[in-house]
Amino acid sequence: TTLDDMNFMNLSDGEEGGMMMSDSDDDEEEEAAPEEAAAPAAATDDASAVKLPEGAEDLSGDKPYKLQVELAMCNVKKIDTKAYGIEKPDCTATVTIGDQSFTTRTERGLDPQWDQTVILGVTDPSKDRLSGKFFMNQGTKQIGDEQFFNLDKLVNGKSTFKGIIVPGGKVDMFVTALGWGAEEKEENIEDMGF
């Protein structure tokens, strides 16, 4: 029996010399040929079949797939504001897919709650990526790096947590594939070995 057989977490060198943690099973999936990856369920032809949340801003246009992004809050209480030249802290986040971009309202403080929802259009879930950035100083100073999120593993209708990592904290957001993506598998209690 090897460590890989026992499903231990592997530590490997990440980008820019940092360490990354990953499941050994995930590594094998990433190495699989693209034709083996499950194609997302087709988007429904009837746009009215997908019910958009109340108050959400729809920027999806005529894209074949819709992605709901809820920017919930951020908490950057551990950031060194003096090092970044910030006197009166405020927070803003931006999410982007292709040419569509949404920016939250600017909120004062180091732990604001936005609770803002946007619908972005996706052309090809296997290729398109959601990106997120965090700003302070009335949206003029980007703090941390732009983060990218793949969309090909999302489950249809299931809210999935994503975090934009920021020095001193993070931005919390939830993404949901609306009318596309993998179908959620029902777990049978008998299959769990109880």
XYZ file of C-alpha atoms in Angstrom:
194
model
C 0.000 0.000 0.000
C 1.323 3.427 -0.982
C 0.473 6.854 0.404
C -1.481 7.567 -2.801
C -3.629 4.483 -2.168
C -4.446 5.799 1.304
C -5.773 9.166 -0.061
C -3.337 11.337 1.900
C -2.990 15.000 0.980
C 0.117 15.833 -1.036
C 2.150 19.012 -0.591
C 3.810 20.325 -3.713
C 5.505 23.518 -4.838
C 2.925 26.021 -6.048
C 3.290 29.128 -8.157
C 5.788 31.710 -6.956
C 7.477 29.241 -4.585
C 4.496 28.773 -2.234
C 3.195 25.421 -1.109
C -0.052 23.905 -2.393
C -2.081 21.111 -0.875
C -4.039 18.738 -3.089
C -5.748 15.383 -2.961
C -3.886 12.719 -4.888
C -7.179 11.807 -6.604
C -7.565 15.395 -7.850
C -4.123 15.281 -9.442
C -5.108 12.219 -11.426
C -8.312 13.887 -12.625
C -6.431 16.968 -13.814
C -4.070 14.785 -15.838
C -6.980 13.022 -17.567
C -7.394 13.714 -21.258
C -9.918 16.485 -22.029
C -12.204 14.072 -23.928
C -12.657 12.093 -20.688
C -13.992 15.127 -18.811
C -17.748 15.177 -18.463
C -19.327 17.778 -20.712
C -21.663 20.175 -18.951
C -25.351 19.614 -19.404
C -26.665 21.726 -22.229
C -28.179 25.056 -21.348
C -31.920 25.201 -21.703
C -33.175 26.840 -24.894
C -35.974 28.558 -22.998
C -34.394 31.441 -21.063
C -37.496 31.685 -18.875
C -36.814 28.160 -17.564
C -33.963 29.555 -15.426
C -35.386 31.642 -12.580
C -33.067 34.500 -11.705
C -32.831 35.588 -8.067
C -34.693 38.730 -7.096
C -32.485 41.819 -7.123
C -29.716 40.194 -9.183
C -28.130 42.290 -11.917
C -28.176 40.317 -15.195
C -25.135 41.023 -17.394
C -25.265 37.676 -19.242
C -26.612 39.029 -22.522
C -27.044 36.353 -25.176
C -24.426 33.942 -23.785
C -25.597 30.293 -23.808
C -24.918 29.685 -20.083
C -25.651 31.788 -16.998
C -23.512 31.934 -13.854
C -24.841 33.467 -10.641
C -22.159 35.119 -8.503
C -23.049 36.333 -5.022
C -20.421 38.581 -3.497
C -21.282 38.172 0.164
C -18.636 39.916 2.253
C -14.970 40.390 2.937
C -12.829 40.348 6.024
C -9.380 41.893 5.802
C -8.945 42.850 9.453
C -5.372 41.547 9.510
C -4.162 43.740 6.618
C -1.422 46.269 7.355
C -3.165 49.369 6.000
C -0.130 51.584 6.616
C 2.042 49.361 4.414
C -0.427 49.911 1.549
C -0.844 53.648 2.247
C -4.515 53.330 3.240
C -5.728 55.937 5.754
C -9.500 55.344 5.746
C -10.083 51.712 4.785
C -12.834 50.749 2.389
C -13.393 47.624 0.319
C -14.529 46.846 -3.230
C -14.416 43.629 -5.260
C -14.702 43.008 -9.002
C -15.578 39.740 -10.787
C -15.102 39.212 -14.512
C -15.799 36.631 -17.210
C -14.566 37.615 -20.665
C -15.873 41.106 -21.458
C -18.422 41.162 -18.603
C -17.406 42.733 -15.334
C -19.236 43.582 -12.109
C -17.952 45.738 -9.254
C -19.510 45.813 -5.796
C -20.403 49.053 -4.107
C -17.565 50.495 -2.017
C -18.123 49.921 1.705
C -16.141 51.483 4.549
C -14.287 49.352 7.061
C -12.294 46.123 6.956
C -15.194 43.643 7.083
C -18.103 44.968 5.004
C -21.078 42.902 3.861
C -22.107 43.458 0.252
C -24.688 40.719 -0.364
C -24.756 41.679 -4.042
C -25.663 39.181 -6.775
C -24.835 39.323 -10.471
C -25.570 36.979 -13.373
C -22.669 36.651 -15.819
C -22.783 34.890 -19.174
C -20.562 31.922 -19.944
C -19.741 30.895 -23.512
C -17.856 27.650 -22.819
C -17.711 26.337 -19.215
C -14.730 24.112 -20.032
C -12.638 27.120 -21.146
C -14.081 30.264 -19.538
C -12.829 31.269 -16.091
C -14.228 33.606 -13.488
C -11.699 36.096 -12.157
C -11.845 38.187 -9.010
C -9.920 41.210 -7.741
C -10.000 43.131 -4.459
C -9.531 46.901 -4.138
C -9.213 49.511 -1.401
C -8.830 53.308 -1.402
C -12.107 54.022 -3.270
C -11.392 51.248 -5.785
C -8.086 52.741 -6.919
C -5.591 50.410 -5.193
C -5.639 46.700 -6.031
C -4.649 44.621 -3.019
C -3.328 41.128 -3.749
C -3.349 39.260 -7.025
C -6.175 38.592 -9.443
C -7.605 35.121 -8.700
C -9.010 32.725 -11.346
C -11.690 30.069 -10.891
C -12.524 27.216 -13.293
C -16.203 26.621 -14.052
C -16.173 23.102 -15.521
C -16.745 21.263 -12.205
C -19.770 23.288 -11.033
C -22.951 21.381 -10.201
C -26.189 22.587 -11.766
C -28.122 24.722 -9.262
C -25.714 24.124 -6.348
C -24.113 27.137 -4.680
C -20.338 26.651 -4.416
C -18.089 28.732 -2.146
C -15.135 30.534 -3.721
C -12.751 32.870 -1.932
C -10.571 35.654 -3.249
C -7.465 35.452 -1.074
C -6.236 38.880 -0.009
C -3.265 39.818 2.204
C -4.820 39.966 5.666
C -8.047 38.154 4.787
C -10.394 37.109 1.989
C -13.497 37.933 -0.022
C -16.356 35.421 0.267
C -18.438 34.664 -2.797
C -20.767 31.905 -3.927
C -21.138 30.783 -7.546
C -24.020 28.780 -9.002
C -24.412 27.305 -12.496
C -27.960 28.156 -13.611
C -29.405 25.497 -15.903
C -26.073 23.814 -16.792
C -23.212 21.906 -15.204
C -22.939 18.445 -13.741
C -26.034 16.949 -12.175
C -25.890 16.532 -8.397
C -25.610 12.894 -7.392
C -27.948 11.696 -4.682
C -26.121 9.833 -1.958
C -27.801 6.690 -0.779
C -27.292 5.982 2.929
C -26.910 2.282 2.117
C -23.912 3.070 -0.118
C -22.151 4.872 2.737
C -21.373 1.693 4.661
C -23.490 2.405 7.733
